[in-house]
Amino acid sequence: MPHDNATLEAVSIDQAEGNFSFPEAYDYDAGYGLTEQVIDYISDAKQEADWVRDFRKRALKVFLDKPMPTHWASKDLENIHFDNIRYYLAKGQRPTRSWDEVPDDVKQTFERLGIPEKERKYLAGVEAQFDSEAAYSNVKEELEKQGVIFVNSTEGLREHPEIFRKWFGKVIPTGDNKFSALNSAVFSGGSFIYVPPGVKVAHPLQAYFRINAENFGQFERTLIIVDEGAEVTYMEGCTAPKFETATLHSAVVELVAMKDAKIQYITVQNWSNNVFNLVTKRGLAHENAEIRWIDCNIGSRLTMKYPGVIMKGRKARGEVISIALANDGQHQDTGAKMIHAADETTSNVVSKSISVGTGRSTYRGQVHIPKHLKGCKNNTECDALLINTSSRTDTYPAITVRGNQHATQHEASVSQVSEDQIFYMQQRGLSEAEAMSLSVNGFVNDLVREFPMEYSVELKRLIDLEMEGSVG
Amino acid sequence: MNASLSINDLHVSVDGTEIIKGLTLEIPKGEVHAIMGPNGSGKSTLAKVLAGHEDYEVTGGSVTMDGQDVLGMEIDERSRAGLFLAFQYPHEIPGVSNANFLRAALQARLPKGEEIDAVAFYKEMYARMDELEMDRKFTGRSVNEGFSGGEKKRNEILQMMMLEPSFAILDETDSGLDIDALRIVAQGVNSMRSPARGFLVITHYQRLLDYIVPDHVHVMFDGRIVRSGDKSLALELEEKGYDWVKEELAA
């Protein structure tokens, strides 16, 4: 390796403010920095086919050639030091970290969020995997009977290239942006799902269920293909804070909904506040297909995420529903991309953000309806709530509609929790923090309902926790 | 122990201007006191100060509730200690249902770890709503959002009934009410009258006092109570107008 690891560890960007770090031994460690040798190391470790290795190497070139998007995005991106990052770490065995080594404040947070015991250990990295093998094997059996493929990306590319190769990197080309190129070069982990025609998967598929030590990798790659008339809901993440030693997370998620198919992709992420979370998510909806992104972003130092839908077939529908909460020192730069590419396509974007303390939230939306199309509809609503006077929000909606046979509407609002509202609630006996929590929960209530029950309960608790420090 | 809400020589300023200038008033449990007075006399300021609004600075005097110092308590502590304010302009809380809000308020009164009995809560709430002739659909609607003036005031009384305070201050509860709503609201208040509860009814008009008959009536003017009497004082005021008080004071 080109660098002396001990020195780099000492100067690495998150060591000073990282709120969680453990010495760990990995069976596979590609070392610091990004070179062709690192790519070979990953491909060797994963025993990948040549076409995958070549795909990675081409992506590396694209990544190195592309400038940082700092002309429109946060200058904070310049603080990512690509040479100080380890791009591939994997454990061949269960980790050695013990529950006793987990800091007390982390344990307390789990306690207060009401996370079940087993999940706590998993989340704190004490157990490499969620202990739900029994539950999973039932799910797996049922899925196999229906012909559903639900594996990790390594296995997907190795065992089912005839299915996944066709769409891999097609919805989000390597060169889409600098971070999609990075992911294409070094991806590991993530889910590969294929649902055969007409199969409606009864229960949501969760990343949890898939037994895989690299499940929550830094550079996850997920590809979901839902064939004609089939339906699936996928859920990733959870409301518990994820305590990470790695500071750069850059996932790529591609969805393909064939004719009449439906995909619902639900994400709840709560990163520790040293993490750069730079994600590219996009779906391709064929005729009369529907893709819904339901997304909740909490924590991280900087999140940049704009889930998109390309409505390629007639009457395709795309939807993005998102909640972002930016607390002290955090920047949630989120939004949606809706590309109308066929007649009578419909898109809906509803985004709500909350900025607490010095937190900053940015909404960026792009809606594109070209001139030659007929009967397209878009609805965009973005509402921002500011909690403190030092909180900040910005909105950059770009709606390009050409031709006159379309219907679009756009609404945006910025509001503040008023002192009089808090006074009113306190007069009924709620503490200032409880009043603030209830107000904020009220603000996002209509969107929280879109999440599955267990998530919405956790979300409420999480908002309560986040609001505790905002008053006083 | 002194079972009353006791205000003694209270002085209050806003932005350096004195609004309440030495007000003394004792409301024993079991009694209904009315404060009447012209606009700008300091009536609503008194209500907000008692509840603990931070825009008002208490520069002198004391307020106790059952002998306990009120001015040193936080807003929510006062509420949990038994003080209730029915707002003149109740606030809207978008996205928070009436039922959830009431539940949170009641939950805040329970010791840590104890959970409210949901079945008993709904039973109680429905019974109270029936008394106030409120449609059940109000349980699921956001607190006060899109409510008419009358619906907001009924909602205030519903909250009072559910929280069962020791002392309730009604700040111009009659404003914006038509006669039917006024009758229903007054019935609600009257049903809450008990030897264990005191009321301070703030109003501009005598009309409300036809329905909620007070034990004592006080006239407030320029930050002080300038006259006290029984319910006939309200009638006298109605007949002669506030100018009568002003003239008497000037004389």
XYZ file of C-alpha atoms in Angstrom:
723
model
C 0.000 0.000 0.000
C 1.196 3.489 -0.780
C 0.715 4.839 2.702
C 1.723 4.127 6.220
C -1.552 3.131 7.840
C -0.701 4.159 11.360
C 0.134 7.702 10.305
C -2.952 7.989 8.182
C -5.124 6.721 10.969
C -3.785 9.478 13.173
C -4.605 12.262 10.711
C -7.746 10.818 9.155
C -10.556 13.365 9.023
C -12.979 11.831 11.440
C -10.693 10.880 14.253
C -11.175 14.150 16.086
C -14.926 14.279 15.869
C -15.862 10.701 15.158
C -18.159 9.713 17.949
C -17.528 6.035 17.619
C -14.470 4.068 16.737
C -13.218 0.596 17.406
C -10.023 -1.167 16.650
C -11.061 -4.081 14.506
C -9.399 -6.843 12.649
C -10.650 -7.570 9.158
C -9.881 -10.630 7.118
C -9.988 -8.543 3.983
C -8.643 -5.026 3.927
C -7.766 -3.289 0.687
C -5.842 -0.617 2.572
C -6.002 3.144 2.166
C -6.414 5.020 -1.073
C -7.888 4.169 -4.450
C -5.788 2.575 -7.168
C -6.179 -0.125 -9.790
C -4.527 -2.520 -7.343
C -7.346 -1.875 -4.890
C -9.875 -2.750 -7.601
C -8.023 -5.984 -8.339
C -7.959 -6.780 -4.637
C -11.738 -6.379 -4.428
C -12.405 -8.363 -7.595
C -10.093 -11.141 -6.417
C -11.694 -11.265 -2.977
C -15.131 -11.517 -4.576
C -14.004 -13.905 -7.315
C -15.651 -11.729 -9.911
C -16.027 -12.341 -13.640
C -13.789 -10.351 -15.959
C -16.615 -8.156 -17.186
C -17.258 -6.977 -13.615
C -13.554 -6.310 -13.082
C -13.428 -4.312 -16.313
C -16.574 -2.429 -15.323
C -14.906 -1.415 -12.064
C -11.690 -0.324 -13.739
C -13.488 1.790 -16.316
C -15.445 3.370 -13.470
C -12.247 4.214 -11.634
C -11.037 6.197 -14.639
C -14.325 8.062 -14.852
C -14.189 8.811 -11.143
C -10.657 10.176 -11.337
C -11.515 12.339 -14.385
C -14.695 13.866 -12.998
C -14.478 17.096 -11.015
C -16.218 17.529 -7.683
C -19.665 19.093 -8.171
C -18.742 22.008 -5.926
C -20.019 24.594 -8.411
C -23.557 23.853 -7.230
C -23.170 21.651 -4.173
C -21.666 22.263 -0.763
C -17.980 23.155 -0.550
C -17.867 20.708 2.329
C -17.295 18.027 -0.323
C -13.741 19.312 -0.592
C -13.138 17.965 2.884
C -13.393 14.393 1.687
C -9.854 13.062 1.409
C -10.093 10.109 -0.920
C -6.580 8.933 -0.067
C -7.491 8.554 3.592
C -10.309 6.115 2.978
C -10.314 2.348 3.074
C -12.421 1.124 0.164
C -12.912 -2.483 1.028
C -13.115 -4.134 4.391
C -14.726 -7.458 5.012
C -14.903 -9.839 7.872
C -14.551 -13.499 7.317
C -15.764 -14.164 10.827
C -17.900 -12.582 13.469
C -16.420 -9.390 14.834
C -14.566 -9.449 18.107
C -16.064 -6.295 19.566
C -18.028 -7.009 22.723
C -21.157 -5.379 24.099
C -19.134 -4.071 27.054
C -17.027 -2.028 24.652
C -20.042 -0.137 23.315
C -20.121 3.343 24.870
C -22.827 4.006 27.448
C -24.429 6.887 25.580
C -24.972 4.619 22.595
C -26.563 1.983 24.791
C -28.780 4.661 26.291
C -29.892 5.812 22.862
C -30.878 2.270 21.944
C -32.706 1.969 25.236
C -34.665 5.155 24.665
C -35.528 4.249 21.106
C -36.883 0.949 22.336
C -34.729 -1.100 19.958
C -35.002 -4.805 20.725
C -32.001 -6.388 22.445
C -30.875 -8.438 19.469
C -31.032 -5.527 17.094
C -28.995 -3.379 19.483
C -26.101 -5.778 19.346
C -26.274 -5.898 15.598
C -26.439 -2.137 15.225
C -23.575 -1.550 17.584
C -21.512 -3.917 15.499
C -21.308 -6.509 18.239
C -22.939 -9.053 16.005
C -22.103 -9.122 12.356
C -25.623 -9.965 11.426
C -29.109 -9.622 12.640
C -29.985 -12.808 14.414
C -33.026 -13.702 12.417
C -31.902 -16.709 10.490
C -35.063 -18.629 11.301
C -37.328 -15.800 10.207
C -35.305 -15.409 7.052
C -35.336 -19.032 6.060
C -39.141 -18.986 6.101
C -39.191 -15.895 3.941
C -36.560 -17.362 1.679
C -38.426 -20.592 1.137
C -41.583 -18.770 0.200
C -39.685 -16.441 -2.111
C -37.921 -19.303 -3.842
C -41.222 -21.011 -4.518
C -42.357 -17.880 -6.314
C -39.114 -17.621 -8.235
C -38.032 -14.443 -6.472
C -34.282 -13.887 -6.322
C -33.078 -11.987 -3.243
C -29.295 -12.066 -2.839
C -26.378 -9.715 -2.259
C -24.735 -7.934 -5.171
C -21.700 -10.229 -5.296
C -23.842 -13.327 -5.526
C -26.261 -11.668 -7.932
C -23.538 -10.846 -10.446
C -21.849 -14.203 -10.046
C -24.846 -16.529 -10.047
C -27.417 -14.680 -12.143
C -25.574 -12.567 -14.725
C -28.240 -13.390 -17.339
C -30.770 -11.435 -15.278
C -28.750 -8.670 -13.650
C -26.147 -7.835 -16.263
C -28.767 -6.447 -18.649
C -29.798 -3.677 -16.247
C -26.709 -3.280 -14.108
C -25.417 0.288 -14.480
C -28.110 1.095 -17.054
C -30.493 3.197 -14.964
C -27.578 5.017 -13.368
C -24.628 4.991 -15.751
C -21.189 5.007 -14.188
C -20.581 8.554 -15.356
C -23.828 9.960 -13.963
C -21.885 11.763 -11.271
C -18.555 11.504 -9.469
C -19.975 9.400 -6.670
C -21.861 6.976 -8.873
C -18.510 6.436 -10.609
C -16.830 5.853 -7.245
C -19.492 3.345 -6.275
C -19.190 1.591 -9.629
C -15.480 1.165 -9.013
C -15.565 -0.176 -5.467
C -19.118 -1.344 -4.716
C -19.769 -4.194 -2.342
C -22.866 -5.206 -0.425
C -26.390 -4.173 -1.257
C -29.276 -6.287 -2.549
C -30.063 -7.806 -5.928
C -33.716 -8.635 -6.334
C -35.654 -10.093 -9.230
C -39.411 -10.604 -9.093
C -40.855 -12.722 -11.949
C -43.914 -11.607 -13.963
C -47.165 -11.391 -12.044
C -45.657 -12.205 -8.652
C -46.849 -9.903 -5.909
C -44.471 -10.284 -2.976
C -46.732 -10.265 0.076
C -44.309 -8.991 2.712
C -41.819 -6.180 2.401
C -38.302 -7.424 1.723
C -35.818 -6.055 4.206
C -32.081 -5.816 3.987
C -32.202 -7.105 7.575
C -33.331 -10.498 6.439
C -30.482 -11.050 4.102
C -27.713 -12.663 6.089
C -24.618 -10.923 4.957
C -21.735 -9.406 6.854
C -21.261 -6.638 4.302
C -24.895 -5.750 4.450
C -24.402 -2.142 5.458
C -21.324 -1.550 3.405
C -19.917 1.826 2.611
C -20.477 1.403 -1.108
C -23.680 -0.531 -1.389
C -25.008 -1.429 -4.793
C -28.639 -2.389 -5.096
C -30.515 -3.444 -8.229
C -34.172 -4.384 -8.143
C -35.902 -5.685 -11.253
C -39.622 -6.243 -11.074
C -41.026 -7.968 -14.125
C -44.381 -7.367 -15.824
C -47.312 -6.976 -13.473
C -45.243 -7.912 -10.414
C -45.020 -5.951 -7.157
C -42.527 -5.560 -4.347
C -41.786 -3.342 -1.356
C -38.201 -3.070 -0.182
C -37.110 -1.527 3.098
C -33.592 -0.485 4.002
C -32.085 1.009 7.112
C -33.656 1.626 10.449
C -34.209 4.514 12.803
C -31.454 3.554 15.212
C -28.314 5.605 14.829
C -25.655 3.821 12.852
C -22.297 4.207 14.445
C -19.707 4.117 11.782
C -15.994 4.297 11.662
C -16.103 4.945 7.945
C -16.866 8.522 7.018
C -17.774 8.199 3.352
C -20.859 6.304 2.303
C -21.834 6.318 -1.306
C -24.546 3.947 -2.462
C -26.091 3.398 -5.868
C -29.609 2.027 -6.099
C -31.211 1.150 -9.446
C -34.833 0.106 -9.845
C -36.456 -1.296 -12.964
C -40.231 -1.626 -13.083
C -41.425 -3.404 -16.216
C -44.900 -2.912 -17.702
C -47.616 -2.695 -15.026
C -45.110 -3.410 -12.228
C -44.977 -1.631 -8.874
C -41.960 -0.926 -6.697
C -42.007 0.794 -3.360
C -38.596 1.546 -1.864
C -38.569 2.662 1.765
C -35.495 4.064 3.464
C -34.939 5.283 6.976
C -31.406 6.368 7.696
C -29.922 7.865 10.814
C -26.198 8.373 10.364
C -23.725 9.474 12.974
C -22.723 13.057 12.358
C -19.275 12.449 10.888
C -20.615 10.695 7.809
C -20.746 11.984 4.246
C -23.741 10.189 2.762
C -23.753 10.691 -1.011
C -26.290 8.493 -2.675
C -27.587 8.065 -6.203
C -31.013 6.462 -6.487
C -33.060 6.180 -9.627
C -35.849 4.066 -11.029
C -36.946 3.309 -14.560
C -40.704 2.918 -14.950
C -42.057 1.248 -18.085
C -45.631 1.449 -19.344
C -48.185 1.879 -16.584
C -45.576 0.999 -13.955
C -45.263 2.751 -10.613
C -42.166 3.574 -8.595
C -42.404 5.170 -5.164
C -39.440 6.328 -3.085
C -40.284 6.868 0.559
C -37.275 8.320 2.238
C -36.315 9.580 5.664
C -32.897 11.106 6.286
C -31.661 11.916 9.750
C -28.136 12.618 10.920
C -24.892 12.617 8.865
C -22.553 15.543 8.307
C -23.716 15.941 4.726
C -26.342 13.935 2.897
C -26.834 14.452 -0.814
C -29.648 12.352 -2.178
C -32.183 13.030 -4.920
C -34.179 9.899 -5.690
C -35.486 9.956 -9.241
C -37.883 8.242 -11.562
C -37.605 8.109 -15.320
C -41.102 7.558 -16.642
C -40.269 5.836 -19.879
C -43.581 4.171 -20.712
C -47.025 5.624 -21.254
C -48.977 6.207 -18.030
C -45.986 5.462 -15.824
C -46.043 7.009 -12.359
C -43.267 8.248 -10.124
C -43.390 9.444 -6.552
C -40.917 10.733 -3.981
C -42.015 11.265 -0.400
C -39.254 12.476 1.849
C -38.559 13.702 5.348
C -35.212 15.234 6.283
C -34.066 16.333 9.702
C -30.886 18.381 10.000
C -29.588 18.919 13.512
C -26.594 20.960 14.710
C -23.752 20.935 12.211
C -25.631 18.744 9.752
C -26.628 19.455 6.173
C -29.426 17.553 4.489
C -29.265 18.305 0.778
C -32.118 16.229 -0.606
C -34.803 16.341 -3.233
C -36.186 14.524 -6.222
C -35.756 14.093 -9.966
C -38.736 13.399 -12.138
C -38.024 12.794 -15.795
C -41.147 12.464 -17.924
C -40.318 10.574 -21.099
C -43.721 9.364 -22.292
C -47.288 10.611 -22.651
C -49.704 10.700 -19.719
C -47.008 10.131 -17.135
C -47.628 11.377 -13.603
C -45.217 12.370 -10.874
C -45.662 13.527 -7.315
C -43.040 14.973 -4.958
C -43.771 15.761 -1.337
C -40.818 16.835 0.755
C -40.690 18.060 4.322
C -37.572 19.180 6.089
C -36.828 20.201 9.643
C -33.788 22.246 10.594
C -32.761 22.260 14.250
C -30.058 24.412 15.868
C -27.443 25.205 13.224
C -28.817 22.451 10.997
C -29.329 23.197 7.342
C -31.711 21.604 4.890
C -31.760 22.117 1.168
C -34.408 20.974 -1.257
C -33.362 20.431 -4.868
C -35.999 19.278 -7.264
C -35.872 18.665 -10.960
C -38.979 18.043 -13.016
C -38.570 17.639 -16.732
C -41.464 17.450 -19.190
C -40.417 17.862 -22.822
C -42.439 19.567 -25.523
C -43.403 16.591 -27.668
C -45.329 14.855 -24.863
C -49.019 15.078 -24.020
C -51.002 14.838 -20.813
C -48.212 14.746 -18.236
C -48.819 15.795 -14.652
C -46.523 16.833 -11.832
C -47.271 17.936 -8.323
C -44.444 19.239 -6.131
C -44.820 20.302 -2.527
C -41.926 21.204 -0.311
C -42.318 22.473 3.209
C -39.540 23.472 5.551
C -39.770 23.937 9.285
C -37.157 25.978 11.139
C -36.803 25.333 14.856
C -34.173 27.820 15.976
C -33.120 31.217 14.709
C -29.781 29.754 13.620
C -31.481 27.053 11.512
C -31.383 27.380 7.756
C -33.284 26.142 4.731
C -32.982 26.678 0.968
C -35.182 25.544 -1.878
C -34.064 25.103 -5.472
C -36.926 23.747 -7.523
C -36.226 23.414 -11.249
C -39.374 22.622 -13.123
C -38.991 22.554 -16.887
C -42.257 22.070 -18.668
C -42.507 22.557 -22.412
C -45.661 22.266 -24.421
C -49.086 23.222 -23.189
C -50.840 19.941 -22.707
C -49.540 19.298 -19.218
C -50.603 20.089 -15.677
C -48.071 21.025 -13.036
C -48.353 22.597 -9.659
C -45.758 23.612 -7.166
C -46.147 24.706 -3.581
C -43.444 25.599 -1.132
C -43.563 26.901 2.402
C -41.188 27.814 5.175
C -42.540 27.991 8.679
C -41.326 28.285 12.205
C -42.689 26.768 15.359
C -44.193 29.836 16.975
C -43.536 30.729 20.585
C -47.248 31.179 21.115
C -47.953 27.674 19.892
C -45.404 26.306 22.359
C -46.898 28.496 25.118
C -50.328 27.072 24.356
C -49.088 23.501 24.556
C -47.074 24.137 27.704
C -50.146 25.644 29.306
C -51.731 22.226 28.927
C -48.890 20.664 30.891
C -46.363 19.585 28.261
C -42.735 20.498 28.860
C -41.121 22.779 26.315
C -39.304 19.820 24.725
C -42.461 17.713 24.612
C -44.336 20.601 23.038
C -41.608 21.031 20.427
C -41.595 17.309 19.639
C -45.333 17.201 19.270
C -45.247 20.213 16.939
C -42.547 18.683 14.777
C -44.254 15.300 14.725
C -47.404 17.112 13.674
C -45.535 18.807 10.847
C -44.391 15.515 9.320
C -47.394 13.470 10.426
C -49.000 13.077 7.015
C -45.741 11.732 5.568
C -44.890 9.499 8.522
C -48.134 7.670 7.816
C -46.651 6.504 4.523
C -44.068 4.455 6.405
C -44.877 0.994 7.734
C -46.270 0.973 11.255
C -43.126 -0.110 13.112
C -41.079 2.560 11.345
C -43.553 5.319 12.091
C -43.519 4.538 15.802
C -39.726 4.580 15.829
C -39.660 7.771 13.804
C -41.805 9.520 16.353
C -39.498 8.474 19.167
C -36.504 9.529 17.160
C -37.919 12.997 16.540
C -38.577 13.265 20.282
C -34.901 12.520 20.924
C -33.668 14.937 18.275
C -35.810 17.741 19.669
C -34.577 17.356 23.229
C -31.489 19.447 22.672
C -33.285 22.119 20.662
C -34.847 24.001 23.550
C -33.602 25.659 26.654
C -53.013 25.761 53.787
C -54.784 28.472 51.932
C -57.149 26.843 49.376
C -57.239 29.722 46.970
C -55.592 31.452 44.056
C -54.153 34.490 45.728
C -52.744 37.511 43.888
C -51.063 40.089 46.054
C -49.942 43.590 44.940
C -48.940 42.294 41.483
C -46.949 44.594 39.209
C -46.288 43.618 35.576
C -44.425 45.358 32.789
C -44.071 44.768 29.071
C -41.043 46.319 27.400
C -40.623 48.670 30.346
C -44.219 49.876 30.394
C -46.180 48.960 33.495
C -49.500 47.305 32.588
C -50.604 45.889 35.933
C -50.026 48.305 38.747
C -50.563 46.643 42.092
C -53.398 44.172 41.707
C -54.714 42.189 44.656
C -57.329 39.466 44.328
C -58.179 36.281 46.173
C -60.201 33.507 44.569
C -61.067 30.780 47.074
C -61.951 27.342 45.745
C -65.663 26.964 45.172
C -66.109 30.553 43.951
C -66.499 32.150 40.558
C -64.979 35.589 40.206
C -65.525 37.771 37.183
C -63.221 40.539 36.034
C -64.737 43.128 33.751
C -63.132 46.151 32.295
C -62.644 48.242 29.181
C -60.129 47.327 26.484
C -56.577 48.008 27.556
C -57.285 47.753 31.261
C -54.886 44.786 31.594
C -57.390 41.900 31.863
C -55.797 39.642 29.253
C -52.327 40.538 30.486
C -53.368 39.256 33.904
C -54.501 35.947 32.384
C -51.231 35.464 30.507
C -49.061 36.444 33.454
C -50.817 33.943 35.680
C -50.151 31.254 33.064
C -46.486 32.286 32.854
C -46.136 33.896 29.413
C -42.552 35.037 28.990
C -43.296 38.343 27.274
C -44.437 39.777 30.594
C -42.120 40.782 33.375
C -43.350 40.573 36.933
C -41.744 43.497 38.743
C -43.408 43.063 42.109
C -45.957 41.195 44.193
C -46.796 37.528 44.530
C -49.149 34.858 43.246
C -49.828 31.677 45.174
C -52.040 28.686 44.495
C -53.047 26.743 47.586
C -50.192 28.507 49.334
C -47.648 27.443 46.700
C -45.594 30.095 44.886
C -46.746 30.250 41.271
C -44.392 32.860 39.807
C -41.347 30.645 40.318
C -42.873 27.809 38.320
C -42.450 27.053 34.617
C -45.493 27.365 32.374
C -46.072 23.618 32.256
C -45.480 23.193 35.995
C -48.271 25.671 36.668
C -50.555 23.674 34.428
C -49.727 20.402 36.108
C -50.161 22.066 39.518
C -53.778 22.749 38.540
C -53.898 26.088 36.725
C -55.806 26.208 33.460
C -56.173 29.056 30.975
C -58.904 28.979 28.358
C -57.360 31.127 25.624
C -59.051 34.057 23.967
C -57.359 32.994 20.722
C -56.591 29.264 20.945
C -53.628 28.223 18.789
C -53.660 25.731 15.968
C -51.364 22.700 16.072
C -51.214 21.300 12.532
C -50.856 17.535 12.251
C -51.583 16.847 15.927
C -55.030 15.399 16.501
C -57.236 16.660 19.285
C -57.267 13.216 20.868
C -53.480 12.905 20.767
C -53.005 16.360 22.212
C -55.342 15.689 25.118
C -53.726 12.359 25.679
C -50.257 13.925 25.752
C -51.483 16.547 28.225
C -52.942 13.902 30.520
C -49.902 11.679 30.092
C -47.713 14.599 31.211
C -49.525 14.473 34.564
C -48.719 10.831 35.233
C -45.593 9.642 36.996
C -42.802 8.413 34.696
C -43.371 4.919 33.432
C -47.115 4.996 33.950
C -49.265 4.793 30.838
C -52.648 6.321 30.331
C -55.586 3.896 30.112
C -56.621 4.414 26.488
C -60.081 2.891 26.785
C -61.036 4.948 29.831
C -59.589 8.034 28.150
C -61.735 7.709 25.039
C -64.817 6.943 27.081
C -64.295 10.066 29.170
C -63.512 12.235 26.141
C -66.587 11.093 24.227
C -68.814 11.760 27.249
C -67.440 15.282 27.587
C -67.759 15.931 23.874
C -71.380 14.876 24.018
C -71.984 17.382 26.808
C -70.463 20.092 24.631
C -72.389 18.864 21.587
C -69.127 18.330 19.708
C -69.114 15.924 16.798
C -66.899 12.843 17.250
C -64.979 13.795 14.128
C -63.201 16.460 16.198
C -61.135 13.773 17.948
C -59.244 13.058 14.730
C -58.924 16.626 13.499
C -55.795 18.672 14.118
C -56.062 20.841 17.226
C -58.042 23.980 16.344
C -56.996 23.837 12.685
C -59.831 25.076 10.518
C -62.152 25.291 13.531
C -64.702 28.106 13.631
C -64.468 30.591 16.511
C -67.201 28.745 18.394
C -65.606 25.335 17.802
C -62.298 26.604 19.176
C -63.933 27.841 22.358
C -65.794 24.588 22.861
C -62.502 22.810 22.379
C -60.964 24.923 25.140
C -63.758 23.901 27.489
C -63.308 20.257 26.457
C -59.641 20.491 27.423
C -60.588 22.077 30.737
C -63.070 19.307 31.462
C -60.508 16.622 30.677
C -57.685 18.219 32.692
C -59.881 19.012 35.725
C -57.903 21.993 37.013
C -58.123 23.453 40.530
C -58.270 26.958 39.122
C -59.518 27.906 35.684
C -59.087 31.279 34.026
C -61.431 31.948 31.133
C -60.082 34.762 28.977
C -62.919 36.350 26.985
C -64.363 32.942 26.290
C -67.562 34.632 25.109
C -65.910 36.569 22.294
C -66.863 35.279 18.882
C -69.633 33.011 20.209
C -73.173 33.025 18.956
C -75.908 32.620 21.509
C -76.260 28.832 21.146
C -72.545 28.251 21.479
C -72.453 30.602 24.448
C -75.155 28.573 26.173
C -73.332 25.279 25.549
C -69.982 26.636 26.698
C -71.567 28.105 29.835
C -73.258 24.798 30.598
C -69.887 23.118 30.347
C -68.344 25.597 32.743
C -71.264 25.377 35.167
C -71.005 21.595 35.235
C -67.422 22.031 36.393
C -68.278 24.325 39.282
C -67.434 22.599 42.518
C -66.165 23.332 46.030
C -62.809 22.005 44.866
C -62.402 24.464 41.996
C -62.122 28.217 41.585
C -62.852 30.244 38.430
C -61.667 33.574 37.141
C -63.894 34.696 34.288
C -62.523 37.589 32.251
C -65.041 39.306 30.042
C -65.823 42.566 28.389
C -69.571 42.072 28.371
C -72.132 41.280 31.002
C -73.861 38.813 28.650
C -71.678 35.836 29.621
C -72.499 36.408 33.289
C -76.178 35.734 32.609
C -75.107 32.173 31.938
C -72.162 31.794 34.289
C -73.410 33.581 37.374
C -70.438 34.866 39.384
C -70.088 35.056 43.150
C -68.039 38.225 42.868
C -67.508 40.814 40.175
C -64.457 43.050 39.938
C -63.911 46.020 37.700
C -60.415 46.432 36.345
C -59.161 49.740 35.070
C -55.668 50.939 34.292
C -53.990 47.896 35.800
C -55.851 47.806 39.090
C -59.097 46.520 40.519
C -61.093 49.653 41.151
C -64.384 48.229 42.330
C -65.669 44.926 43.636
C -69.168 43.732 44.315
C -71.647 40.957 43.719
C -73.307 40.058 40.432
C -75.388 43.231 40.484
C -72.214 45.221 39.810
C -72.075 43.652 36.357
C -75.599 44.773 35.627
C -74.820 48.251 36.856
C -71.793 48.387 34.571
C -73.836 47.188 31.628
C -76.357 49.933 32.260
C -74.012 52.823 32.935
C -71.040 51.818 30.818
C -67.340 51.884 31.686
C -67.266 55.678 31.528
C -69.155 55.653 34.797
C -66.206 53.942 36.508
C -63.724 56.277 34.878
C -65.667 59.325 35.945
C -66.004 58.070 39.493
C -62.273 57.462 39.629
C -61.520 60.894 38.312
C -63.800 62.483 40.900
